Every structure is written in C-alpha cells, then in structure tokens.
Amino acid sequence: QQPVQSPQAVILREGEDAVINCSSSKALYSVHWYRQKHGEAPVFLMILLKGGEQKGHDKISASFNEKKQQSSLYLTASQLSYSGTYFCGTEEGVGSNYKLTFGKGTLLTVNP
Amino acid sequence: NAGVTQTPKFQVLKTGQSMTLQCAQDMNHEYMSWYRQDPGMGLRLIHYSVGAGITDQGEVPNGYNVSRSTTEDFPLRLLSAAPSQTSVYFCASRRVGAGVSTDTQYFGPGTRLTVL
C-alpha cells in the first residue's frame, strides 16, 4: 500500500527549514528518501531502518518512528539547490524481496 | 563506471506496436527493477529481479514482460502498446544484502514513452 506524504507542496525562502512526513499503514522494515529535480531521475538521499535511527546528510536529516510507521525528512537552512520533489519509499521487510513502494511526492520550492 | 544506462531516451509508438526498453548496469548489483512515473502518481513498480534468471511482478505488471539473462541487463518489453502506457520509465539498480551502509538504489536517466 502506497505511503502517504505530507505536505503535498511547500514553498520556502532560502535559509528556512522544512519537514516532510511519510506515513504507512503497514509495518515497515525501512524507509528510503529520494529527491528528483524536474526532468531528471530520482537521486538517493538516505535509508533508515526500523529502530528509530536518525540519519544525516549535510543539512538534511531524517528519523523513523517504528511504532507509528512514520518517517520525517528535515531540511534545515534550505538552499536553492534543495528545490525538487521528495519521495519516500517504504519497504515491508523480510519476505518482501526488497520491494519499495513510493509515496506521491512532496514538491519543495526554495526561493531566493 | 557508467552506473545505470537506459535506451532510448525518447520513443513514440502507435497503439499495438511492441518494443523493448533497454537497461544495463555496471555495478554488479543483483537487484534491478523497472518503475513507471506518471504525473501525481509517484513511482510505481512494474517488475523486479533479485538476480539473473529470477524475476517477479510489482504493482503494475500488466502489458509488460521482463527477463534477466545476465547480471548486467534487464530489458522491459511492451507486448502491444496502449495509450495508457504513455509514461516515463525508470530502471533502477540496487545493492542489497550487504548492510544498510551500502544499500543505495541508483536510477537510470529514464525513457519518455508516448503511445498514440
């Protein structure tokens, strides 16, 4: 089942922060985050495993709440280069054959 | 190291025609997959493979066939194209089973397909 991402779109000024959420009704093994710029392929940002592990990638970090089956992506001090569509992909775990189910995406626009 | 390559980049077909989208990777990844991306729908899994000779269906497999004769190649065949198959198709390659620190999925540049 497709995870639900919120918000659908967000507009920021350079330097502002944003949070993108990803929720699933299924028990999850991992959550993946990708960014896609217009006309390009998605690019991997990070993967989080169940256990509440928080990871970081420059000024982009994420957390995974196993009990709530939710993940959040945190973008701090946003830069113009952060603009794009962010997708979460969820993996249900052993027996799922590594299949990822993606949300519909969150369009992030960072303005000067 | 080219990563994941896809050909062609653009294709226009007429209803009922068949064609093969090519995908290759040079990272020796066992796991490969095909997604289609439609506006507002995110990425939907068509077929995937966990190794040479092993394939399985994803969410939207109807109208598509795949085979995996080598680790490197994973072609997607459209049997009889329909306008509903107009989409952007992405092939992806992923290293799995070696720990989360190396689990990364790489996407190819995509094929933009239009079926008239």
PDB file of C-alpha atoms in Angstrom:
ATOM      1  CA  GLN A   1       0.000   0.000   0.000  1.00  0.00           C
ATOM      2  CA  GLN A   2       1.267   3.423  -1.005  1.00  0.00           C
ATOM      3  CA  PRO A   3       2.656   5.541   1.855  1.00  0.00           C
ATOM      4  CA  VAL A   4       1.108   8.973   2.389  1.00  0.00           C
ATOM      5  CA  GLN A   5       3.340  12.013   2.166  1.00  0.00           C
ATOM      6  CA  SER A   6       2.571  15.429   3.616  1.00  0.00           C
ATOM      7  CA  PRO A   7       2.530  18.195   2.733  1.00  0.00           C
ATOM      8  CA  GLN A   8       1.955  17.821  -0.993  1.00  0.00           C
ATOM      9  CA  ALA A   9       3.848  21.038  -1.654  1.00  0.00           C
ATOM     10  CA  VAL A  10       5.822  23.595   0.304  1.00  0.00           C
ATOM     11  CA  ILE A  11       7.382  26.922  -0.627  1.00  0.00           C
ATOM     12  CA  LEU A  12      10.323  28.285   1.326  1.00  0.00           C
ATOM     13  CA  ARG A  13      12.647  31.223   1.259  1.00  0.00           C
ATOM     14  CA  GLU A  14      16.328  30.429   1.233  1.00  0.00           C
ATOM     15  CA  GLY A  15      17.526  29.717   4.771  1.00  0.00           C
ATOM     16  CA  GLU A  16      14.178  28.492   6.100  1.00  0.00           C
ATOM     17  CA  ASP A  17      13.515  24.993   7.425  1.00  0.00           C
ATOM     18  CA  ALA A  18      11.042  22.352   6.266  1.00  0.00           C
ATOM     19  CA  VAL A  19       9.747  18.979   7.393  1.00  0.00           C
ATOM     20  CA  ILE A  20       8.311  16.350   5.052  1.00  0.00           C
ATOM     21  CA  ASN A  21       6.399  13.428   6.510  1.00  0.00           C
ATOM     22  CA  CYS A  22       5.810   9.897   5.269  1.00  0.00           C
ATOM     23  CA  SER A  23       3.256   7.570   6.877  1.00  0.00           C
ATOM     24  CA  SER A  24       2.330   3.972   6.230  1.00  0.00           C
ATOM     25  CA  SER A  25      -0.457   1.723   7.449  1.00  0.00           C
ATOM     26  CA  LYS A  26       1.871  -1.292   7.159  1.00  0.00           C
ATOM     27  CA  ALA A  27       4.651  -2.415   9.467  1.00  0.00           C
ATOM     28  CA  LEU A  28       7.866  -1.220   7.888  1.00  0.00           C
ATOM     29  CA  TYR A  29      11.399  -2.507   7.769  1.00  0.00           C
ATOM     30  CA  SER A  30      12.962   0.537   6.165  1.00  0.00           C
ATOM     31  CA  VAL A  31      12.240   3.928   4.669  1.00  0.00           C
ATOM     32  CA  HIS A  32      14.182   5.427   1.771  1.00  0.00           C
ATOM     33  CA  TRP A  33      14.253   9.086   0.771  1.00  0.00           C
ATOM     34  CA  TYR A  34      14.905  10.419  -2.734  1.00  0.00           C
ATOM     35  CA  ARG A  35      14.983  13.821  -4.387  1.00  0.00           C
ATOM     36  CA  GLN A  36      14.039  14.353  -8.002  1.00  0.00           C
ATOM     37  CA  LYS A  37      14.637  17.520  -9.973  1.00  0.00           C
ATOM     38  CA  HIS A  38      12.413  18.328 -12.920  1.00  0.00           C
ATOM     39  CA  GLY A  39      13.215  16.188 -15.950  1.00  0.00           C
ATOM     40  CA  GLU A  40      15.804  14.124 -14.091  1.00  0.00           C
ATOM     41  CA  ALA A  41      15.973  10.761 -12.364  1.00  0.00           C
ATOM     42  CA  PRO A  42      15.383  10.388  -8.628  1.00  0.00           C
ATOM     43  CA  VAL A  43      18.546  10.561  -6.535  1.00  0.00           C
ATOM     44  CA  PHE A  44      19.005   8.560  -3.343  1.00  0.00           C
ATOM     45  CA  LEU A  45      19.356  10.619  -0.148  1.00  0.00           C
ATOM     46  CA  MET A  46      19.290   8.117   2.692  1.00  0.00           C
ATOM     47  CA  ILE A  47      17.850   4.925   4.113  1.00  0.00           C
ATOM     48  CA  LEU A  48      16.546   4.389   7.640  1.00  0.00           C
ATOM     49  CA  LEU A  49      15.936   1.056   9.305  1.00  0.00           C
ATOM     50  CA  LYS A  50      13.348   0.322  11.952  1.00  0.00           C
ATOM     51  CA  GLY A  51      14.617   1.161  15.407  1.00  0.00           C
ATOM     52  CA  GLY A  52      14.154   4.925  15.401  1.00  0.00           C
ATOM     53  CA  GLU A  53      17.535   5.571  13.858  1.00  0.00           C
ATOM     54  CA  GLN A  54      18.140   9.132  12.765  1.00  0.00           C
ATOM     55  CA  LYS A  55      20.496   9.825   9.906  1.00  0.00           C
ATOM     56  CA  GLY A  56      22.021  12.941   8.451  1.00  0.00           C
ATOM     57  CA  HIS A  57      23.211  14.080   5.080  1.00  0.00           C
ATOM     58  CA  ASP A  58      24.755  17.567   5.215  1.00  0.00           C
ATOM     59  CA  LYS A  59      21.839  19.770   6.375  1.00  0.00           C
ATOM     60  CA  ILE A  60      19.272  17.122   5.528  1.00  0.00           C
ATOM     61  CA  SER A  61      18.383  14.579   8.183  1.00  0.00           C
ATOM     62  CA  ALA A  62      15.630  12.056   8.781  1.00  0.00           C
ATOM     63  CA  SER A  63      14.054   9.990  11.507  1.00  0.00           C
ATOM     64  CA  PHE A  64      11.983   6.829  11.567  1.00  0.00           C
ATOM     65  CA  ASN A  65       9.383   6.163  14.261  1.00  0.00           C
ATOM     66  CA  GLU A  66       8.828   2.419  14.139  1.00  0.00           C
ATOM     67  CA  LYS A  67       5.832   2.474  16.478  1.00  0.00           C
ATOM     68  CA  LYS A  68       3.949   4.985  14.351  1.00  0.00           C
ATOM     69  CA  GLN A  69       5.312   3.708  10.998  1.00  0.00           C
ATOM     70  CA  GLN A  70       6.260   7.265  10.188  1.00  0.00           C
ATOM     71  CA  SER A  71       9.365   8.904   8.840  1.00  0.00           C
ATOM     72  CA  SER A  72      10.195  12.578   8.669  1.00  0.00           C
ATOM     73  CA  LEU A  73      12.735  14.348   6.489  1.00  0.00           C
ATOM     74  CA  TYR A  74      14.206  17.539   7.940  1.00  0.00           C
ATOM     75  CA  LEU A  75      15.721  20.196   5.705  1.00  0.00           C
ATOM     76  CA  THR A  76      17.463  22.939   7.645  1.00  0.00           C
ATOM     77  CA  ALA A  77      18.745  26.280   6.359  1.00  0.00           C
ATOM     78  CA  SER A  78      17.390  25.436   2.931  1.00  0.00           C
ATOM     79  CA  GLN A  79      19.386  26.248  -0.176  1.00  0.00           C
ATOM     80  CA  LEU A  80      18.172  26.914  -3.704  1.00  0.00           C
ATOM     81  CA  SER A  81      19.597  23.523  -4.692  1.00  0.00           C
ATOM     82  CA  TYR A  82      17.153  21.786  -2.359  1.00  0.00           C
ATOM     83  CA  SER A  83      14.272  22.527  -4.734  1.00  0.00           C
ATOM     84  CA  GLY A  84      12.695  19.431  -6.233  1.00  0.00           C
ATOM     85  CA  THR A  85      10.229  16.673  -5.482  1.00  0.00           C
ATOM     86  CA  TYR A  86      10.962  14.476  -2.482  1.00  0.00           C
ATOM     87  CA  PHE A  87       9.768  10.889  -2.422  1.00  0.00           C
ATOM     88  CA  CYS A  88       9.735   8.378   0.373  1.00  0.00           C
ATOM     89  CA  GLY A  89       9.906   4.689  -0.456  1.00  0.00           C
ATOM     90  CA  THR A  90       8.875   2.095   2.090  1.00  0.00           C
ATOM     91  CA  GLU A  91       9.997  -1.500   2.425  1.00  0.00           C
ATOM     92  CA  GLU A  92       7.959  -4.013   4.407  1.00  0.00           C
ATOM     93  CA  GLY A  93      10.794  -6.277   5.362  1.00  0.00           C
ATOM     94  CA  VAL A  94      11.753  -9.900   5.297  1.00  0.00           C
ATOM     95  CA  GLY A  95       9.834 -11.674   2.582  1.00  0.00           C
ATOM     96  CA  SER A  96       9.085  -8.502   0.656  1.00  0.00           C
ATOM     97  CA  ASN A  97      12.006  -9.137  -1.694  1.00  0.00           C
ATOM     98  CA  TYR A  98      13.304  -5.594  -1.209  1.00  0.00           C
ATOM     99  CA  LYS A  99      10.285  -4.121  -2.985  1.00  0.00           C
ATOM    100  CA  LEU A 100       9.898  -0.388  -2.489  1.00  0.00           C
ATOM    101  CA  THR A 101       6.531   1.362  -2.541  1.00  0.00           C
ATOM    102  CA  PHE A 102       6.772   5.090  -3.170  1.00  0.00           C
ATOM    103  CA  GLY A 103       4.611   7.947  -1.985  1.00  0.00           C
ATOM    104  CA  LYS A 104       3.251  10.509  -4.429  1.00  0.00           C
ATOM    105  CA  GLY A 105       5.913  13.032  -3.562  1.00  0.00           C
ATOM    106  CA  THR A 106       6.281  16.458  -1.955  1.00  0.00           C
ATOM    107  CA  LEU A 107       7.181  19.386  -4.199  1.00  0.00           C
ATOM    108  CA  LEU A 108       9.640  21.688  -2.446  1.00  0.00           C
ATOM    109  CA  THR A 109      10.346  25.113  -3.913  1.00  0.00           C
ATOM    110  CA  VAL A 110      13.076  27.279  -2.415  1.00  0.00           C
ATOM    111  CA  ASN A 111      13.013  30.910  -3.494  1.00  0.00           C
ATOM    112  CA  PRO A 112      15.782  33.498  -3.061  1.00  0.00           C
TER     113      PRO A 112
ATOM    114  CA  ASN B   1      31.777   3.373 -14.366  1.00  0.00           C
ATOM    115  CA  ALA B   2      28.587   4.390 -16.214  1.00  0.00           C
ATOM    116  CA  GLY B   3      26.135   3.395 -13.449  1.00  0.00           C
ATOM    117  CA  VAL B   4      22.676   2.643 -14.876  1.00  0.00           C
ATOM    118  CA  THR B   5      22.092   3.316 -18.565  1.00  0.00           C
ATOM    119  CA  GLN B   6      18.788   3.272 -20.439  1.00  0.00           C
ATOM    120  CA  THR B   7      17.969   3.412 -24.123  1.00  0.00           C
ATOM    121  CA  PRO B   8      16.214   5.005 -25.863  1.00  0.00           C
ATOM    122  CA  LYS B   9      15.679   8.356 -24.124  1.00  0.00           C
ATOM    123  CA  PHE B  10      12.530   9.104 -26.100  1.00  0.00           C
ATOM    124  CA  GLN B  11      10.159   6.864 -28.060  1.00  0.00           C
ATOM    125  CA  VAL B  12       6.866   7.316 -29.845  1.00  0.00           C
ATOM    126  CA  LEU B  13       4.805   4.226 -30.639  1.00  0.00           C
ATOM    127  CA  LYS B  14       1.498   3.566 -32.275  1.00  0.00           C
ATOM    128  CA  THR B  15      -1.150   1.546 -30.468  1.00  0.00           C
ATOM    129  CA  GLY B  16      -0.475  -2.150 -30.875  1.00  0.00           C
ATOM    130  CA  GLN B  17       3.236  -1.863 -31.604  1.00  0.00           C
ATOM    131  CA  SER B  18       5.760  -3.696 -29.440  1.00  0.00           C
ATOM    132  CA  MET B  19       9.173  -2.585 -28.294  1.00  0.00           C
ATOM    133  CA  THR B  20      11.913  -3.234 -25.769  1.00  0.00           C
ATOM    134  CA  LEU B  21      13.334  -0.682 -23.366  1.00  0.00           C
ATOM    135  CA  GLN B  22      16.942  -1.458 -22.595  1.00  0.00           C
ATOM    136  CA  CYS B  23      18.581  -1.157 -19.180  1.00  0.00           C
ATOM    137  CA  ALA B  24      22.128  -2.015 -18.153  1.00  0.00           C
ATOM    138  CA  GLN B  25      24.240  -1.505 -15.040  1.00  0.00           C
ATOM    139  CA  ASP B  26      27.956  -1.970 -14.442  1.00  0.00           C
ATOM    140  CA  MET B  27      27.953  -2.084 -10.625  1.00  0.00           C
ATOM    141  CA  ASN B  28      27.417  -5.841 -10.324  1.00  0.00           C
ATOM    142  CA  HIS B  29      24.168  -5.314  -8.432  1.00  0.00           C
ATOM    143  CA  GLU B  30      21.924  -8.309  -8.040  1.00  0.00           C
ATOM    144  CA  TYR B  31      18.705  -6.309  -7.624  1.00  0.00           C
ATOM    145  CA  MET B  32      17.195  -4.438 -10.577  1.00  0.00           C
ATOM    146  CA  SER B  33      13.738  -3.022 -11.115  1.00  0.00           C
ATOM    147  CA  TRP B  34      11.526  -1.089 -13.502  1.00  0.00           C
ATOM    148  CA  TYR B  35       9.250   1.771 -12.465  1.00  0.00           C
ATOM    149  CA  ARG B  36       6.838   3.956 -14.340  1.00  0.00           C
ATOM    150  CA  GLN B  37       6.205   7.538 -13.299  1.00  0.00           C
ATOM    151  CA  ASP B  38       3.001   9.356 -14.142  1.00  0.00           C
ATOM    152  CA  PRO B  39       2.084  12.893 -13.044  1.00  0.00           C
ATOM    153  CA  GLY B  40       0.864  12.932  -9.456  1.00  0.00           C
ATOM    154  CA  MET B  41       1.290   9.171  -9.035  1.00  0.00           C
ATOM    155  CA  GLY B  42       4.830   8.815  -7.786  1.00  0.00           C
ATOM    156  CA  LEU B  43       6.896   5.834  -8.907  1.00  0.00           C
ATOM    157  CA  ARG B  44       5.116   2.525  -9.398  1.00  0.00           C
ATOM    158  CA  LEU B  45       6.953  -0.777  -9.573  1.00  0.00           C
ATOM    159  CA  ILE B  46       6.382  -2.784 -12.748  1.00  0.00           C
ATOM    160  CA  HIS B  47       8.754  -5.765 -12.432  1.00  0.00           C
ATOM    161  CA  TYR B  48      11.864  -6.531 -10.473  1.00  0.00           C
ATOM    162  CA  SER B  49      14.666  -9.076 -10.361  1.00  0.00           C
ATOM    163  CA  VAL B  50      16.755 -10.320  -7.438  1.00  0.00           C
ATOM    164  CA  GLY B  51      19.345 -11.932  -9.684  1.00  0.00           C
ATOM    165  CA  ALA B  52      19.996 -13.455 -13.089  1.00  0.00           C
ATOM    166  CA  GLY B  53      17.182 -15.799 -14.035  1.00  0.00           C
ATOM    167  CA  ILE B  54      14.844 -14.554 -11.290  1.00  0.00           C
ATOM    168  CA  THR B  55      12.084 -12.040 -11.942  1.00  0.00           C
ATOM    169  CA  ASP B  56       8.795 -11.155 -10.293  1.00  0.00           C
ATOM    170  CA  GLN B  57       5.866  -8.812 -10.679  1.00  0.00           C
ATOM    171  CA  GLY B  58       5.440  -5.461  -8.990  1.00  0.00           C
ATOM    172  CA  GLU B  59       2.331  -3.310  -8.596  1.00  0.00           C
ATOM    173  CA  VAL B  60       1.527  -2.686 -12.277  1.00  0.00           C
ATOM    174  CA  PRO B  61       2.880  -5.612 -14.364  1.00  0.00           C
ATOM    175  CA  ASN B  62       0.080  -5.985 -16.933  1.00  0.00           C
ATOM    176  CA  GLY B  63       1.216  -5.387 -20.502  1.00  0.00           C
ATOM    177  CA  TYR B  64       4.919  -5.745 -19.688  1.00  0.00           C
ATOM    178  CA  ASN B  65       7.395  -8.608 -19.756  1.00  0.00           C
ATOM    179  CA  VAL B  66      10.917  -8.838 -18.401  1.00  0.00           C
ATOM    180  CA  SER B  67      13.797 -11.290 -18.442  1.00  0.00           C
ATOM    181  CA  ARG B  68      17.181 -11.320 -16.725  1.00  0.00           C
ATOM    182  CA  SER B  69      19.705 -13.475 -18.518  1.00  0.00           C
ATOM    183  CA  THR B  70      22.756 -11.636 -17.137  1.00  0.00           C
ATOM    184  CA  THR B  71      23.517  -9.613 -14.014  1.00  0.00           C
ATOM    185  CA  GLU B  72      24.103  -6.505 -16.123  1.00  0.00           C
ATOM    186  CA  ASP B  73      20.988  -6.342 -18.316  1.00  0.00           C
ATOM    187  CA  PHE B  74      17.286  -6.089 -17.507  1.00  0.00           C
ATOM    188  CA  PRO B  75      15.168  -5.252 -20.577  1.00  0.00           C
ATOM    189  CA  LEU B  76      11.483  -4.333 -20.363  1.00  0.00           C
ATOM    190  CA  ARG B  77       9.214  -5.428 -23.199  1.00  0.00           C
ATOM    191  CA  LEU B  78       5.923  -3.827 -24.107  1.00  0.00           C
ATOM    192  CA  LEU B  79       3.909  -6.515 -25.824  1.00  0.00           C
ATOM    193  CA  SER B  80       1.188  -4.430 -27.503  1.00  0.00           C
ATOM    194  CA  ALA B  81       1.456  -0.759 -26.654  1.00  0.00           C
ATOM    195  CA  ALA B  82      -1.606   1.124 -25.415  1.00  0.00           C
ATOM    196  CA  PRO B  83      -2.104   4.856 -24.765  1.00  0.00           C
ATOM    197  CA  SER B  84      -2.336   4.055 -21.031  1.00  0.00           C
ATOM    198  CA  GLN B  85       1.335   3.059 -21.181  1.00  0.00           C
ATOM    199  CA  THR B  86       2.374   6.603 -22.036  1.00  0.00           C
ATOM    200  CA  SER B  87       4.732   7.403 -19.180  1.00  0.00           C
ATOM    201  CA  VAL B  88       8.311   7.932 -18.092  1.00  0.00           C
ATOM    202  CA  TYR B  89      10.054   4.639 -17.380  1.00  0.00           C
ATOM    203  CA  PHE B  90      12.938   4.348 -14.950  1.00  0.00           C
ATOM    204  CA  CYS B  91      15.212   1.393 -14.470  1.00  0.00           C
ATOM    205  CA  ALA B  92      16.958   1.071 -11.123  1.00  0.00           C
ATOM    206  CA  SER B  93      19.792  -0.971  -9.712  1.00  0.00           C
ATOM    207  CA  ARG B  94      20.395  -1.613  -6.026  1.00  0.00           C
ATOM    208  CA  ARG B  95      22.970  -3.307  -3.860  1.00  0.00           C
ATOM    209  CA  VAL B  96      21.089  -5.310  -1.243  1.00  0.00           C
ATOM    210  CA  GLY B  97      22.008  -7.745   1.457  1.00  0.00           C
ATOM    211  CA  ALA B  98      25.352  -6.186   2.327  1.00  0.00           C
ATOM    212  CA  GLY B  99      24.239  -3.912   5.152  1.00  0.00           C
ATOM    213  CA  VAL B 100      22.374  -0.637   5.312  1.00  0.00           C
ATOM    214  CA  SER B 101      25.527   1.453   4.941  1.00  0.00           C
ATOM    215  CA  THR B 102      25.901   0.286   1.340  1.00  0.00           C
ATOM    216  CA  ASP B 103      22.205  -0.102   0.448  1.00  0.00           C
ATOM    217  CA  THR B 104      21.729   2.500  -2.270  1.00  0.00           C
ATOM    218  CA  GLN B 105      19.390   2.429  -5.248  1.00  0.00           C
ATOM    219  CA  TYR B 106      20.557   4.126  -8.425  1.00  0.00           C
ATOM    220  CA  PHE B 107      18.135   5.171 -11.131  1.00  0.00           C
ATOM    221  CA  GLY B 108      18.833   5.372 -14.832  1.00  0.00           C
ATOM    222  CA  PRO B 109      18.080   8.606 -16.725  1.00  0.00           C
ATOM    223  CA  GLY B 110      14.658   7.381 -17.878  1.00  0.00           C
ATOM    224  CA  THR B 111      12.822   6.716 -21.128  1.00  0.00           C
ATOM    225  CA  ARG B 112       9.974   9.011 -22.075  1.00  0.00           C
ATOM    226  CA  LEU B 113       7.421   6.923 -23.983  1.00  0.00           C
ATOM    227  CA  THR B 114       4.403   8.219 -25.863  1.00  0.00           C
ATOM    228  CA  VAL B 115       1.810   5.833 -27.301  1.00  0.00           C
ATOM    229  CA  LEU B 116      -0.519   7.330 -29.896  1.00  0.00           C
TER     230      LEU B 116
END
